[in-house]
């Protein structure tokens, strides 16, 4: 890696003041596990990294707020998410997703905020949090704002965040009896980047699916909701025929990208099959 | 250029040095003649560079050296510092859990972490916990055996 400056602000405000909305070679760094890969590959050559380790410790807390919503500070590590008792109780699908995310060492270091802000469509948290209807809190020098995780991504490695904005937390609403599952498919080792991620959540009433969310990642340029698949599931009893129709609808709708983890047609077929499995898994799990 | 002074605890001893922000933890350890953590894949996938920071396993190749300022760092070299091999080290020898030995320091440190979290791990727990460590000689069956042996002999 080539030399750069590393600054370590001690407050969120100071961190934002050290970022520059016009300067792409200045970036914040949380755990750095993904950013260092880009730097080693020469894809990103910073002049300055704004390290967030020394900002207020409250940004690393996970807590239950407002009647069961889970507020996850952006600086919480993925290991915290994996082992936190409140996460296991209120959003078990999140804790389960952590178990297959990279490996123990990466989870010990990588942070929730970084996993969201990096914009890599292969990451696991964005599809799961989208399917759970989570919202991110974002701070900027002028104002703070909140937006759904679903609206965070603009394209391949692109978010809607300004370069001097920072994600401070993500809030996951209570499941309220909804079912949820996330499945990822890796074509090489178990802890490899996925060829496909598919997250689903839905309510089940009188044996039929209500308000389904179907979210695809890794196979697409960004985290994407599959609206026609949701349509196929809505108000239907989840029998084999319905699940097949939903899988077919998703395969017809999705725009997949080829990469080292699989060709575009391969990923399309994966989605057709794994969408059905994700719904079945959600039905089997206690969310 | 732009080297920064850092102070940290290395295998129980307070140490100081100056290092540039673009260096990683493996490079830092090499300056202290510690070569047990090796940068192999350079992508956090293989586990050869496993180091404990504040008692938690990290990939030294994906960890900025300056970040250990004020922290405690533990490497594989600490395990037999008193002249006695650790239970895991002894078990790896007894089970023949290596061939070329390149990945062994990483596997041994990760196995210590594994046994701390799961004192009596199942095969599945061992496989899952060590899935981020690669042995290109494929000594996996012996490694799993060694972890189970260490679990029995651990004090």
Coordinates of C-alpha atoms in Angstrom, one line a residue:
Chain A
X1 CA 0.0 0.0 0.0
X2 CA 1.2 3.5 -0.7
X3 CA 1.6 6.0 2.2
X4 CA -1.3 8.2 3.4
X5 CA -2.4 10.2 6.4
X6 CA -4.5 8.5 9.2
X7 CA -6.4 10.8 11.5
X8 CA -8.2 9.7 14.6
X9 CA -10.9 12.1 15.7
X10 CA -12.5 11.7 19.1
X11 CA -16.0 12.9 18.2
X12 CA -18.5 12.4 15.4
X13 CA -18.4 16.2 14.7
X14 CA -14.7 16.3 14.4
X15 CA -14.8 13.2 12.1
X16 CA -17.2 14.9 9.7
X17 CA -15.0 18.0 9.7
X18 CA -12.0 15.9 8.6
X19 CA -14.0 14.5 5.6
X20 CA -14.3 16.4 2.4
X21 CA -17.5 16.2 0.2
X22 CA -15.4 16.9 -3.0
X23 CA -12.4 14.7 -2.3
X24 CA -12.7 11.0 -3.2
X25 CA -9.3 10.1 -1.8
X26 CA -10.4 11.0 1.7
X27 CA -12.6 8.3 3.3
X28 CA -13.8 7.2 6.7
X29 CA -12.6 3.8 8.0
X30 CA -14.4 1.7 10.6
X31 CA -13.0 -1.9 10.7
X32 CA -11.1 -1.5 7.5
X33 CA -11.3 -5.1 6.4
X34 CA -13.1 -4.3 3.1
X35 CA -11.3 -1.0 2.5
X36 CA -7.8 -2.6 2.9
X37 CA -8.7 -5.1 0.3
X38 CA -9.4 -2.3 -2.1
X39 CA -6.2 -0.6 -1.1
X40 CA -4.1 -3.7 -1.5
X41 CA -5.7 -4.2 -5.0
X42 CA -4.7 -0.6 -5.9
X43 CA -8.4 0.2 -6.6
X44 CA -8.4 2.8 -3.8
X45 CA -5.5 5.0 -3.0
X46 CA -6.3 7.3 -0.1
X47 CA -4.6 10.5 0.8
X48 CA -6.3 10.5 4.2
X49 CA -8.2 7.9 6.2
X50 CA -10.5 9.2 9.0
X51 CA -10.4 6.4 11.6
X52 CA -13.6 6.2 13.6
X53 CA -12.4 4.0 16.5
X54 CA -12.0 6.9 19.0
X55 CA -15.4 8.6 18.5
X56 CA -18.0 8.3 21.3
X57 CA -18.4 4.7 22.5
X58 CA -22.2 5.1 22.3
X59 CA -21.9 4.5 18.6
X60 CA -20.9 0.9 19.3
X61 CA -23.9 0.0 21.4
X62 CA -26.7 -2.3 20.5
X63 CA -30.0 -1.6 22.4
X64 CA -33.7 -2.2 22.3
X65 CA -35.7 1.0 21.9
X66 CA -39.3 2.1 21.2
X67 CA -41.3 -1.0 21.9
X68 CA -39.0 -3.7 20.6
X69 CA -37.0 -1.9 17.8
X70 CA -33.4 -2.8 17.8
X71 CA -30.9 0.1 17.5
X72 CA -27.5 -1.0 16.4
X73 CA -24.7 1.6 16.6
X74 CA -22.7 1.8 13.4
X75 CA -19.5 1.1 15.2
X76 CA -20.7 -2.2 16.6
X77 CA -18.6 -5.1 15.3
X78 CA -20.2 -8.0 13.4
X79 CA -19.2 -10.2 16.3
X80 CA -21.3 -8.1 18.7
X81 CA -24.2 -8.6 16.4
X82 CA -23.5 -12.3 16.3
X83 CA -23.4 -12.7 20.1
X84 CA -25.7 -10.0 21.4
X85 CA -28.6 -11.4 23.5
X86 CA -31.1 -8.8 22.2
X87 CA -30.3 -9.5 18.6
X88 CA -30.8 -13.2 19.2
X89 CA -34.1 -12.5 20.9
X90 CA -35.6 -9.8 18.6
X91 CA -34.0 -10.5 15.2
X92 CA -32.6 -14.0 15.2
X93 CA -32.2 -13.9 11.4
X94 CA -29.5 -11.2 11.8
X95 CA -27.6 -13.4 14.3
X96 CA -27.8 -16.4 12.0
X97 CA -26.6 -14.3 9.0
X98 CA -23.5 -13.5 10.9
X99 CA -22.5 -17.1 11.3
X100 CA -21.8 -17.5 7.6
X101 CA -20.4 -14.0 7.0
X102 CA -16.7 -14.3 6.2
X103 CA -14.8 -15.7 9.3
X104 CA -14.4 -15.1 13.0
X105 CA -11.4 -12.7 12.5
X106 CA -13.2 -10.5 10.1
X107 CA -16.3 -10.4 12.2
X108 CA -14.2 -9.4 15.2
X109 CA -13.0 -6.3 13.3
X110 CA -15.6 -5.3 10.6
X111 CA -18.3 -2.8 11.7
X112 CA -22.0 -2.7 11.0
X113 CA -21.7 0.9 9.6
X114 CA -18.8 -0.1 7.3
X115 CA -20.7 -3.1 6.0
X116 CA -23.6 -0.8 5.0
X117 CA -21.6 2.2 3.7
X118 CA -19.1 0.2 1.6
X119 CA -21.8 -0.4 -1.1
X120 CA -20.4 -3.8 -2.1
X121 CA -23.4 -5.8 -3.4
X122 CA -21.9 -9.0 -2.1
X123 CA -22.2 -8.0 1.5
X124 CA -24.8 -9.8 3.7
X125 CA -26.2 -7.1 6.0
X126 CA -27.7 -4.9 3.3
X127 CA -30.2 -7.5 1.9
X128 CA -31.1 -8.8 5.4
X129 CA -31.7 -5.3 6.8
X130 CA -33.6 -4.3 3.7
X131 CA -35.9 -7.3 4.1
X132 CA -36.4 -6.4 7.8
X133 CA -37.4 -2.8 6.9
X134 CA -34.5 -1.3 8.7
X135 CA -33.6 2.4 8.5
X136 CA -30.2 4.0 8.8
X137 CA -29.5 7.2 10.7
X138 CA -27.0 9.4 8.9
X139 CA -25.1 12.5 10.2
X140 CA -23.8 15.2 8.1
X141 CA -22.1 18.6 8.9
X142 CA -25.4 20.5 8.3
X143 CA -28.1 18.0 9.2
X144 CA -29.0 14.5 10.2
X145 CA -31.4 12.3 8.2
X146 CA -32.9 8.9 8.3
X147 CA -33.6 6.7 5.3
X148 CA -34.5 3.0 4.7
X149 CA -31.6 0.7 4.0
X150 CA -33.5 -0.1 0.8
X151 CA -32.8 3.4 -0.5
X152 CA -29.2 3.5 0.5
X153 CA -27.7 2.1 -2.7
X154 CA -27.4 4.0 -5.9
X155 CA -25.4 1.4 -7.9
X156 CA -22.4 -0.9 -7.9
X157 CA -20.3 0.2 -4.9
X158 CA -22.3 3.4 -4.8
X159 CA -24.5 4.8 -2.0
X160 CA -26.6 7.9 -1.8
X161 CA -24.4 9.2 1.0
X162 CA -22.4 12.4 0.6
X163 CA -18.6 11.9 1.2
X164 CA -18.8 13.8 4.5
X165 CA -21.8 12.0 5.8
X166 CA -21.5 9.1 8.3
X167 CA -24.0 6.4 9.2
X168 CA -24.4 6.5 13.0
X169 CA -26.9 3.7 13.6
X170 CA -29.3 1.3 12.0
X171 CA -32.7 0.7 13.5
X172 CA -34.6 -2.5 12.9
X173 CA -38.3 -2.4 13.6
X174 CA -39.8 -5.2 15.7
X175 CA -40.6 -8.3 13.7
X176 CA -44.2 -8.4 15.0
X177 CA -44.6 -12.0 14.2
X178 CA -43.2 -11.7 10.7
X179 CA -41.1 -14.6 9.4
X180 CA -37.7 -13.9 7.9
X181 CA -34.8 -15.8 6.4
X182 CA -31.6 -15.1 4.5
X183 CA -29.7 -17.6 2.4
X184 CA -26.5 -17.1 0.6
X185 CA -24.9 -19.3 -2.0
X186 CA -21.1 -19.5 -2.2
X187 CA -19.6 -21.3 -5.2
X188 CA -16.2 -21.9 -3.7
X189 CA -15.6 -22.1 0.1
X190 CA -18.3 -21.7 2.7
X191 CA -16.9 -18.3 3.8
X192 CA -16.3 -16.9 0.3
X193 CA -18.1 -13.9 -1.1
X194 CA -21.5 -15.1 -2.3
X195 CA -22.8 -15.7 -5.9
X196 CA -26.3 -14.9 -4.6
X197 CA -27.9 -13.6 -1.4
X198 CA -31.6 -13.8 -1.0
X199 CA -33.5 -12.4 2.0
X200 CA -37.3 -12.7 2.5
X201 CA -39.7 -11.5 5.2
X202 CA -43.4 -11.8 5.4
X203 CA -46.4 -12.0 7.7
X204 CA -48.5 -15.2 7.7
X205 CA -52.2 -14.9 8.2
X206 CA -54.8 -17.6 7.9
X207 CA -52.2 -19.7 6.0
X208 CA -51.5 -17.0 3.4
X209 CA -48.5 -14.7 2.9
X210 CA -49.0 -11.0 3.6
X211 CA -46.7 -8.0 2.9
X212 CA -43.8 -10.1 1.5
X213 CA -40.4 -8.6 1.0
X214 CA -38.0 -10.4 -1.4
X215 CA -34.5 -8.9 -1.6
X216 CA -31.6 -10.1 -3.8
X217 CA -27.9 -9.3 -3.5
X218 CA -24.5 -10.4 -4.8
X219 CA -26.0 -11.5 -8.2
X220 CA -27.1 -8.0 -9.0
X221 CA -25.3 -4.6 -9.2
X222 CA -27.0 -3.5 -6.0
X223 CA -29.4 -4.8 -3.4
X224 CA -32.7 -5.1 -5.2
X225 CA -36.3 -5.9 -4.3
X226 CA -38.0 -8.5 -6.5
X227 CA -41.4 -6.9 -7.0
X228 CA -42.9 -9.5 -9.3
X229 CA -41.8 -12.3 -7.0
X230 CA -43.5 -10.4 -4.1
X231 CA -46.6 -10.1 -6.2
X232 CA -46.6 -13.9 -6.8
X233 CA -46.4 -14.5 -3.0
X234 CA -48.8 -11.9 -1.8
X235 CA -52.0 -13.2 -0.3
X236 CA -51.1 -16.7 -1.5
X237 CA -50.8 -19.9 0.5
X238 CA -47.1 -20.9 0.2
X239 CA -47.5 -24.2 -1.5
X240 CA -45.1 -25.7 -4.0
X241 CA -46.8 -24.2 -7.0
X242 CA -46.8 -20.7 -5.6
X243 CA -43.2 -20.9 -4.6
X244 CA -42.3 -22.1 -8.1
X245 CA -44.2 -19.2 -9.6
X246 CA -42.4 -16.7 -7.3
X247 CA -39.0 -18.2 -8.2
X248 CA -39.8 -18.1 -11.9
X249 CA -41.0 -14.5 -11.5
X250 CA -37.8 -13.5 -9.8
X251 CA -35.7 -15.2 -12.4
X252 CA -37.5 -13.4 -15.1
X253 CA -37.3 -10.1 -13.4
X254 CA -33.7 -10.1 -12.1
X255 CA -30.8 -8.5 -14.0
X256 CA -27.8 -10.6 -12.9
X257 CA -24.1 -9.8 -13.3
X258 CA -21.4 -12.2 -14.1
X259 CA -18.3 -12.3 -11.9
X260 CA -15.7 -14.7 -10.4
X261 CA -18.5 -16.2 -8.3
X262 CA -20.7 -17.3 -11.2
X263 CA -22.1 -16.3 -14.6
X264 CA -25.2 -14.3 -15.0
X265 CA -27.3 -17.2 -16.2
X266 CA -26.0 -19.4 -13.4
X267 CA -27.0 -16.8 -10.8
X268 CA -30.5 -16.5 -12.4
X269 CA -31.0 -20.2 -11.9
X270 CA -29.7 -20.0 -8.4
X271 CA -32.3 -17.3 -7.6
X272 CA -35.1 -19.4 -9.1
X273 CA -34.2 -22.2 -6.7
X274 CA -33.1 -20.4 -3.6
X275 CA -36.0 -18.0 -3.5
X276 CA -38.2 -21.0 -2.8
X277 CA -35.8 -22.4 -0.2
X278 CA -35.6 -19.0 1.5
X279 CA -39.4 -18.8 1.9
X280 CA -39.5 -22.4 3.1
X281 CA -36.7 -21.7 5.6
X282 CA -38.6 -18.6 6.9
X283 CA -41.7 -20.8 7.3
X284 CA -39.7 -23.4 9.3
X285 CA -37.7 -21.0 11.5
X286 CA -39.2 -19.0 14.4
X287 CA -38.1 -16.0 12.3
Chain B
X1 CA 7.9 9.3 6.1
X2 CA 4.9 10.1 8.5
X3 CA 5.8 7.4 10.9
X4 CA 3.8 7.6 14.1
X5 CA 5.0 6.7 17.6
X6 CA 2.9 3.9 19.1
X7 CA 3.1 2.1 22.5
X8 CA 1.5 -1.3 23.1
X9 CA 1.8 -4.5 25.0
X10 CA 3.4 -7.3 23.0
X11 CA 3.1 -10.8 24.5
X12 CA 2.9 -9.2 27.9
X13 CA 5.8 -6.7 27.6
X14 CA 5.3 -3.0 27.0
X15 CA 7.0 -1.9 23.8
X16 CA 7.3 1.3 21.7
X17 CA 8.1 1.9 18.1
X18 CA 7.3 4.2 15.2
X19 CA 5.4 3.0 12.2
X20 CA 3.7 4.4 9.1
X21 CA -0.1 4.3 8.8
X22 CA 0.0 2.2 5.6
X23 CA 1.8 -0.7 7.4
X24 CA -0.2 -3.7 8.6
X25 CA 0.1 -5.7 11.8
X26 CA 2.2 -8.5 10.2
X27 CA 4.7 -6.0 9.1
X28 CA 4.8 -4.5 12.6
X29 CA 5.5 -7.8 14.2
X30 CA 8.3 -8.6 11.8
X31 CA 10.1 -5.5 13.2
X32 CA 10.1 -7.3 16.6
X33 CA 11.5 -10.5 15.0
X34 CA 8.2 -12.3 15.3
X35 CA 7.6 -14.3 12.2
X36 CA 4.8 -16.7 13.4
X37 CA 2.1 -14.6 11.8
X38 CA 2.6 -14.8 8.1
X39 CA 0.9 -12.8 5.4
X40 CA -0.2 -15.5 2.9
X41 CA -3.4 -14.7 1.0
X42 CA -3.3 -11.1 2.1
X43 CA -7.2 -11.0 2.0
X44 CA -8.2 -12.3 5.5
X45 CA -9.2 -15.7 4.0
X46 CA -6.4 -18.1 5.0
X47 CA -5.8 -17.3 8.7
X48 CA -2.0 -17.6 8.4
X49 CA -1.7 -14.1 9.8
X50 CA -3.9 -14.7 12.9
X51 CA -2.9 -12.4 15.8
X52 CA -4.9 -11.6 19.0
X53 CA -5.6 -7.9 19.7
X54 CA -7.1 -7.3 23.1
X55 CA -7.6 -11.1 23.3
X56 CA -9.6 -11.3 20.1
X57 CA -8.4 -13.0 16.9
X58 CA -7.8 -10.6 13.9
X59 CA -6.2 -11.0 10.5
X60 CA -2.9 -9.2 10.8
X61 CA -2.8 -8.6 7.1
X62 CA -6.1 -6.6 7.3
X63 CA -5.3 -4.7 10.4
X64 CA -3.5 -1.3 10.4
X65 CA -0.4 -1.5 12.6
X66 CA -1.1 2.0 14.1
X67 CA -4.4 0.6 15.5
X68 CA -2.6 -1.4 18.2
X69 CA -1.5 1.8 19.9
X70 CA -2.5 1.4 23.6
X71 CA -3.7 -2.2 23.1
X72 CA -2.4 -5.6 23.9
X73 CA -1.1 -7.9 21.2
X74 CA -0.6 -11.6 21.5
X75 CA 1.2 -13.8 19.0
X76 CA 1.8 -17.6 18.7
X77 CA 5.3 -17.0 20.1
X78 CA 3.7 -16.3 23.6
X79 CA 2.2 -19.8 23.9
X80 CA 5.5 -21.5 24.9
X81 CA 7.1 -18.5 26.5
X82 CA 7.5 -20.4 29.8
X83 CA 9.3 -23.3 28.0
X84 CA 6.2 -25.4 28.0
X85 CA 4.1 -26.0 24.9
X86 CA 0.5 -25.1 25.2
X87 CA -2.1 -27.8 25.3
X88 CA -3.1 -27.1 21.7
X89 CA 0.5 -27.0 20.5
X90 CA 1.1 -30.4 22.1
X91 CA -2.1 -31.8 20.6
X92 CA -1.1 -30.7 17.1
X93 CA 2.2 -32.6 17.5
X94 CA 0.5 -35.7 19.0
X95 CA -2.1 -35.7 16.2
X96 CA 0.3 -34.9 13.5
X97 CA -1.9 -32.0 12.5
X98 CA 0.5 -30.4 10.0
X99 CA 2.7 -31.2 7.1
X100 CA 4.6 -28.2 5.8
X101 CA 3.6 -26.2 8.9
X102 CA 3.1 -22.8 7.2
X103 CA -0.5 -22.5 8.4
X104 CA 0.1 -24.0 11.8
X105 CA 0.6 -20.8 13.9
X106 CA -2.7 -19.5 12.7
X107 CA -4.6 -22.7 13.3
X108 CA -3.1 -23.0 16.8
X109 CA -4.1 -19.4 17.8
X110 CA -7.6 -19.9 16.3
X111 CA -7.9 -23.2 18.1
X112 CA -7.2 -21.5 21.4
X113 CA -9.9 -19.0 20.7
X114 CA -12.3 -21.7 19.7
X115 CA -11.7 -23.7 22.9
X116 CA -12.2 -20.5 24.9
X117 CA -15.6 -20.0 23.4
X118 CA -16.5 -23.7 23.1
X119 CA -14.5 -25.8 25.7
X120 CA -16.0 -29.0 24.4
X121 CA -16.6 -28.4 20.7
X122 CA -18.4 -30.7 18.3
X123 CA -16.9 -31.6 14.9
X124 CA -19.3 -29.1 13.4
X125 CA -18.3 -26.3 15.7
X126 CA -14.7 -27.0 15.0
X127 CA -15.2 -27.0 11.2
X128 CA -17.3 -23.9 11.4
X129 CA -14.9 -21.9 13.7
X130 CA -11.9 -22.9 11.6
X131 CA -13.5 -22.4 8.2
X132 CA -11.5 -19.2 7.8
X133 CA -8.2 -21.1 8.1
X134 CA -6.8 -22.9 5.1
X135 CA -4.3 -25.8 5.1
X136 CA -3.1 -26.4 1.6
X137 CA -1.6 -29.7 2.7
X138 CA -5.1 -30.6 3.7
X139 CA -4.3 -31.9 7.2
X140 CA -7.9 -31.1 8.2
X141 CA -8.9 -34.5 9.7
X142 CA -5.8 -34.4 12.0
X143 CA -6.4 -30.7 12.9
X144 CA -9.9 -31.5 14.0
X145 CA -8.5 -34.5 16.0
X146 CA -5.9 -32.2 17.6
X147 CA -8.5 -29.7 18.7
X148 CA -10.6 -32.5 20.3
X149 CA -7.4 -33.8 22.0
X150 CA -6.6 -30.3 23.3
X151 CA -10.2 -30.0 24.6
X152 CA -9.6 -33.1 26.7
X153 CA -6.2 -32.1 28.1
X154 CA -6.8 -28.4 28.7
X155 CA -6.4 -27.4 32.3

